[in-house]
Short mmCIF file of C-alpha atoms and ligand atoms in Angstrom, two decimals:
data_model
loop_
_atom_site.label_atom_id
_atom_site.label_comp_id
_atom_site.label_asym_id
_atom_site.label_seq_id
_atom_site.Cartn_x
_atom_site.Cartn_y
_atom_site.Cartn_z
CA MET A 55 -2.62 -16.90 2.74
CA LEU A 56 -0.35 -15.54 0.06
CA ALA A 57 2.40 -13.01 0.63
CA SER A 58 5.49 -11.77 -1.27
CA GLY A 59 7.43 -9.86 1.39
CA ARG A 60 8.16 -9.63 5.10
CA GLY A 61 4.94 -10.91 6.36
CA SER A 62 4.02 -8.28 9.19
CA ASN A 63 0.29 -8.77 8.42
CA LEU A 64 0.60 -12.53 8.77
CA GLN A 65 2.55 -11.94 11.98
CA ALA A 66 -0.41 -9.82 13.24
CA LEU A 67 -2.93 -12.57 12.34
CA ILE A 68 -0.93 -15.16 14.11
CA ALA A 69 -0.57 -12.93 17.16
CA ALA A 70 -4.38 -12.33 17.10
CA ARG A 71 -5.01 -16.00 16.99
CA ASP A 72 -2.69 -16.88 19.74
CA ALA A 73 -4.27 -14.02 22.05
CA GLY A 74 -7.61 -15.95 21.35
CA GLN A 75 -8.89 -12.99 19.29
CA LEU A 76 -9.13 -14.72 16.02
CA PRO A 77 -10.75 -18.21 15.86
CA VAL A 78 -9.11 -19.45 12.59
CA ASP A 79 -6.65 -22.17 11.64
CA PHE A 80 -3.82 -21.25 9.20
CA VAL A 81 -3.64 -24.16 6.80
CA LEU A 82 -1.25 -22.86 4.15
CA VAL A 83 0.98 -19.98 3.37
CA GLY A 84 2.34 -19.58 -0.27
CA SER A 85 4.70 -17.22 -1.91
CA ASP A 86 6.15 -16.35 -5.26
CA LYS A 87 9.50 -15.40 -3.55
CA ALA A 88 11.54 -18.06 -1.80
CA GLY A 89 13.05 -15.62 0.45
CA ALA A 90 9.92 -13.95 1.69
CA GLY A 91 9.95 -13.31 5.39
CA ALA A 92 6.37 -14.40 5.58
CA LEU A 93 7.41 -18.10 4.68
CA ASP A 94 9.81 -17.95 7.84
CA LEU A 95 7.10 -16.54 10.02
CA ALA A 96 4.87 -19.20 8.81
CA ARG A 97 7.38 -22.03 9.45
CA ASP A 98 8.10 -20.79 12.94
CA ALA A 99 4.38 -20.96 13.58
CA GLY A 100 4.12 -24.48 12.34
CA ILE A 101 2.12 -23.62 9.27
CA PRO A 102 2.80 -25.34 6.05
CA THR A 103 4.42 -23.40 3.26
CA PHE A 104 5.08 -23.50 -0.49
CA THR A 105 7.01 -21.43 -3.04
CA LEU A 106 6.00 -21.18 -6.70
CA ASN A 107 8.41 -19.39 -8.84
CA PRO A 108 6.78 -17.68 -11.74
CA LYS A 109 9.92 -18.30 -13.87
CA ASP A 110 9.07 -21.99 -13.85
CA PHE A 111 5.81 -21.49 -15.66
CA PRO A 112 5.05 -20.66 -19.29
CA SER A 113 2.48 -18.09 -18.66
CA ARG A 114 0.62 -16.09 -15.95
CA GLN A 115 -2.40 -18.17 -16.20
CA ALA A 116 -0.38 -21.43 -15.98
CA TYR A 117 1.21 -20.09 -12.82
CA ASP A 118 -2.15 -18.99 -11.28
CA PHE A 119 -4.05 -22.15 -12.05
CA GLU A 120 -1.19 -24.21 -10.33
CA LEU A 121 -1.37 -21.65 -7.28
CA PHE A 122 -5.05 -22.13 -6.93
CA ARG A 123 -4.86 -26.00 -7.34
CA ARG A 124 -2.59 -26.12 -4.27
CA LEU A 125 -4.84 -23.68 -2.39
CA ASP A 126 -7.86 -25.82 -3.34
CA ALA A 127 -5.98 -28.94 -2.11
CA SER A 128 -5.32 -27.31 1.29
CA GLY A 129 -9.03 -27.34 2.17
CA ALA A 130 -8.87 -23.63 3.02
CA ASP A 131 -12.22 -21.81 3.43
CA MET A 132 -10.83 -18.36 2.86
CA LEU A 133 -7.64 -16.96 1.20
CA VAL A 134 -5.96 -13.87 2.28
CA LEU A 135 -3.61 -11.88 0.23
CA ALA A 136 -1.28 -9.81 2.41
CA GLY A 137 1.45 -8.13 0.33
CA PHE A 138 1.23 -10.65 -2.55
CA MET A 139 2.76 -8.47 -5.28
CA ARG A 140 1.30 -10.20 -8.35
CA ILE A 141 -1.64 -9.64 -10.51
CA ILE A 142 -3.83 -12.64 -10.60
CA ASP A 143 -5.47 -14.09 -13.69
CA GLY A 144 -9.11 -13.37 -13.71
CA GLU A 145 -10.16 -16.91 -14.99
CA ALA A 146 -7.95 -18.62 -12.28
CA LEU A 147 -9.44 -16.68 -9.46
CA LYS A 148 -13.07 -17.10 -10.41
CA PRO A 149 -13.84 -20.03 -8.15
CA TRP A 150 -12.47 -18.07 -5.20
CA VAL A 151 -14.43 -14.76 -5.66
CA GLY A 152 -16.17 -14.24 -2.37
CA ARG A 153 -13.60 -16.27 -0.50
CA MET A 154 -10.53 -14.14 -1.06
CA VAL A 155 -9.70 -10.81 0.41
CA ASN A 156 -6.72 -8.58 -0.11
CA ILE A 157 -5.26 -5.75 1.98
CA HIS A 158 -4.20 -2.70 0.06
CA PRO A 159 -2.32 0.41 1.56
CA SER A 160 -4.69 3.06 0.18
CA LEU A 161 -8.21 4.46 0.71
CA LEU A 162 -9.55 2.50 -2.47
CA PRO A 163 -10.75 3.43 -4.95
CA LYS A 164 -7.94 5.94 -4.70
CA TYR A 165 -4.38 4.67 -5.64
CA ARG A 166 -4.81 1.09 -7.02
CA GLY A 167 -1.58 -0.52 -7.89
CA LEU A 168 1.83 0.57 -6.54
CA HIS A 169 3.45 3.35 -4.75
CA THR A 170 0.27 4.34 -2.87
CA HIS A 171 2.03 6.32 -0.10
CA ARG A 172 4.03 8.30 -2.38
CA ARG A 173 0.98 9.08 -4.50
CA ALA A 174 -1.13 10.21 -1.68
CA LEU A 175 1.82 12.56 -0.46
CA GLU A 176 2.24 13.95 -4.01
CA ALA A 177 -1.44 14.60 -4.33
CA GLY A 178 -1.36 16.61 -1.12
CA ASP A 179 -3.93 14.41 0.49
CA ALA A 180 -4.83 15.25 4.06
CA GLU A 181 -5.59 11.49 4.78
CA HIS A 182 -4.40 8.02 3.93
CA GLY A 183 -5.32 4.73 4.82
CA ALA A 184 -5.65 0.99 4.11
CA SER A 185 -8.49 -1.11 2.79
CA VAL A 186 -9.41 -4.69 2.83
CA HIS A 187 -11.56 -5.72 -0.21
CA TYR A 188 -12.81 -8.91 -1.74
CA VAL A 189 -10.70 -9.80 -4.71
CA THR A 190 -12.26 -9.81 -8.23
CA ALA A 191 -10.70 -9.87 -11.69
CA GLU A 192 -10.36 -6.05 -11.60
CA LEU A 193 -7.00 -5.22 -10.01
CA ASP A 194 -7.51 -3.62 -6.54
CA GLY A 195 -11.10 -3.23 -7.75
CA GLY A 196 -13.26 -5.61 -5.79
CA PRO A 197 -15.89 -4.40 -3.14
CA VAL A 198 -14.23 -2.69 -0.20
CA ILE A 199 -15.10 -4.38 3.17
CA ALA A 200 -13.36 -1.99 5.58
CA GLN A 201 -10.76 0.76 5.79
CA ALA A 202 -8.47 2.43 8.32
CA ARG A 203 -7.79 6.00 8.04
CA ILE A 204 -4.85 8.08 9.25
CA ALA A 205 -4.04 11.93 9.01
CA ILE A 206 -1.12 12.74 6.87
CA GLN A 207 1.29 14.86 8.99
CA PRO A 208 3.64 17.69 8.06
CA GLY A 209 7.04 16.32 7.43
CA ASP A 210 5.70 12.72 6.64
CA ASP A 211 7.72 10.97 3.86
CA GLU A 212 6.94 7.75 2.17
CA HIS A 213 8.60 5.54 4.68
CA ALA A 214 7.20 7.28 7.80
CA LEU A 215 3.61 7.19 6.36
CA ALA A 216 3.93 3.63 5.33
CA GLN A 217 5.16 2.53 8.89
CA ARG A 218 2.49 4.54 10.69
CA LEU A 219 -0.16 3.01 8.41
CA LEU A 220 1.21 -0.51 8.89
CA ALA A 221 0.20 -0.35 12.67
CA HIS A 222 -3.36 0.14 11.51
CA GLU A 223 -3.23 -2.47 8.93
CA HIS A 224 -2.22 -4.90 11.69
CA GLN A 225 -5.54 -4.22 13.38
CA LEU A 226 -7.68 -3.86 10.29
CA LEU A 227 -6.93 -7.36 8.80
CA PRO A 228 -7.56 -9.36 11.98
CA ALA A 229 -10.76 -7.27 12.65
CA VAL A 230 -12.15 -8.15 9.09
CA LEU A 231 -11.16 -11.91 9.38
CA ARG A 232 -12.93 -12.01 12.71
CA LEU A 233 -16.19 -11.12 10.94
CA VAL A 234 -15.23 -13.64 8.20
CA ALA A 235 -14.69 -16.31 10.84
CA ALA A 236 -18.08 -15.42 12.47
CA GLN A 237 -19.67 -15.81 9.04
CA ARG A 238 -21.05 -12.36 9.18
CA LEU A 239 -19.70 -11.12 5.89
CA ALA A 240 -20.48 -11.87 2.31
CA LEU A 241 -19.81 -10.43 -1.23
CA LEU A 242 -23.00 -9.22 -2.82
CA PRO A 243 -22.48 -9.44 -6.47
CA PRO A 244 -21.55 -7.48 -8.47
CA ASP A 245 -19.80 -5.06 -6.32
CA GLY A 246 -21.48 -4.89 -2.81
CA VAL A 247 -20.72 -6.25 0.65
CA ALA A 248 -23.30 -7.62 3.12
CA LEU A 249 -22.74 -7.62 6.83
CA ASP A 250 -25.21 -9.91 8.83
CA GLY A 251 -27.24 -10.11 5.48
CA ARG A 252 -27.59 -6.36 5.07
CA ALA A 253 -25.83 -4.40 2.27
CA LEU A 254 -23.30 -1.82 3.49
CA ALA A 255 -23.77 1.53 2.29
CA ALA A 256 -20.09 2.33 2.76
CA PRO A 257 -16.98 0.34 4.03
CA LEU A 258 -16.73 -0.29 7.70
CA GLN A 259 -14.32 1.96 9.43
CA LEU A 260 -11.61 1.03 11.95
CA ARG A 261 -12.02 3.07 15.20
CA ASN A 262 -10.08 2.16 18.31
CA GLY A 263 -9.37 -1.36 17.00
CA GLU A 264 -12.93 -2.07 16.32
CA LEU A 265 -15.01 -1.94 12.90
CA VAL A 266 -17.87 0.41 12.94
CA ASP A 267 -20.67 0.78 10.46
C1 GAR B 519 1.29 -4.15 3.27
O1 GAR B 519 1.60 -2.72 3.56
C2 GAR B 519 0.16 -4.31 2.29
O2 GAR B 519 -0.83 -3.40 2.52
C3 GAR B 519 0.86 -3.99 1.00
O3 GAR B 519 2.10 -4.75 1.16
C4 GAR B 519 2.52 -4.65 2.63
C5 GAR B 519 2.92 -6.08 2.98
O4 GAR B 519 3.45 -5.97 4.30
N1 GAR B 519 0.11 -4.57 -0.02
C6 GAR B 519 0.23 -4.25 -1.25
O5 GAR B 519 0.89 -3.23 -1.59
C7 GAR B 519 -0.70 -4.96 -2.31
N2 GAR B 519 -0.87 -4.23 -3.46
P1 GAR B 519 3.75 -7.27 5.04
O6 GAR B 519 4.43 -8.30 4.12
O7 GAR B 519 4.66 -6.93 6.20
O8 GAR B 519 2.40 -7.83 5.53
#
């Protein structure tokens, strides 16, 4: 797993595993920020961690190749990006396409990139949400596996909306990884997702904590 920030999604995954609801082992948590809360959470849970500072590398590609060298060495089957706030070089990530997912706080393809909550509010959207997608070379552009939707309420500001959505993210990511662990999901090149060998016509939707087709 890679994270740049507080790590509440990592915490939700660890909690799901501890509750017997997510049959995975966490082998490594990495960050570009030495002070990331995610690293503390990982250490507390006994998960090995590392930090790579971008300033120590001459280029993005050099950084990303070292990042993936470490991830390869961990023996991980799957890489989860949760709040990893860096664009990853397309060449470096190639060997991981199909084995790497990201959680993004918008209903993709809406609002790729930053400030998603603010942009949904400014657009006057009636709903907002989060997406888990396979990572490809296109920023926040890989095939979407599943989404959680919430209504935007009168009086919502950026903070309130982000906080309310986060609780749904904490269900969405474990639900997707349960499917990954059960080997029920696959990337269908170039831009599809297969569940149980069948192409999804649309992203799965989170309803009452469960993913529905
Ligand atoms: C989450 O809201 C996640 O969707 C978002 O960062 C937050 C990380 O929170 N990701 C992105 O914005 C990726 N572009 P966390 O550190 O508490 O898991």
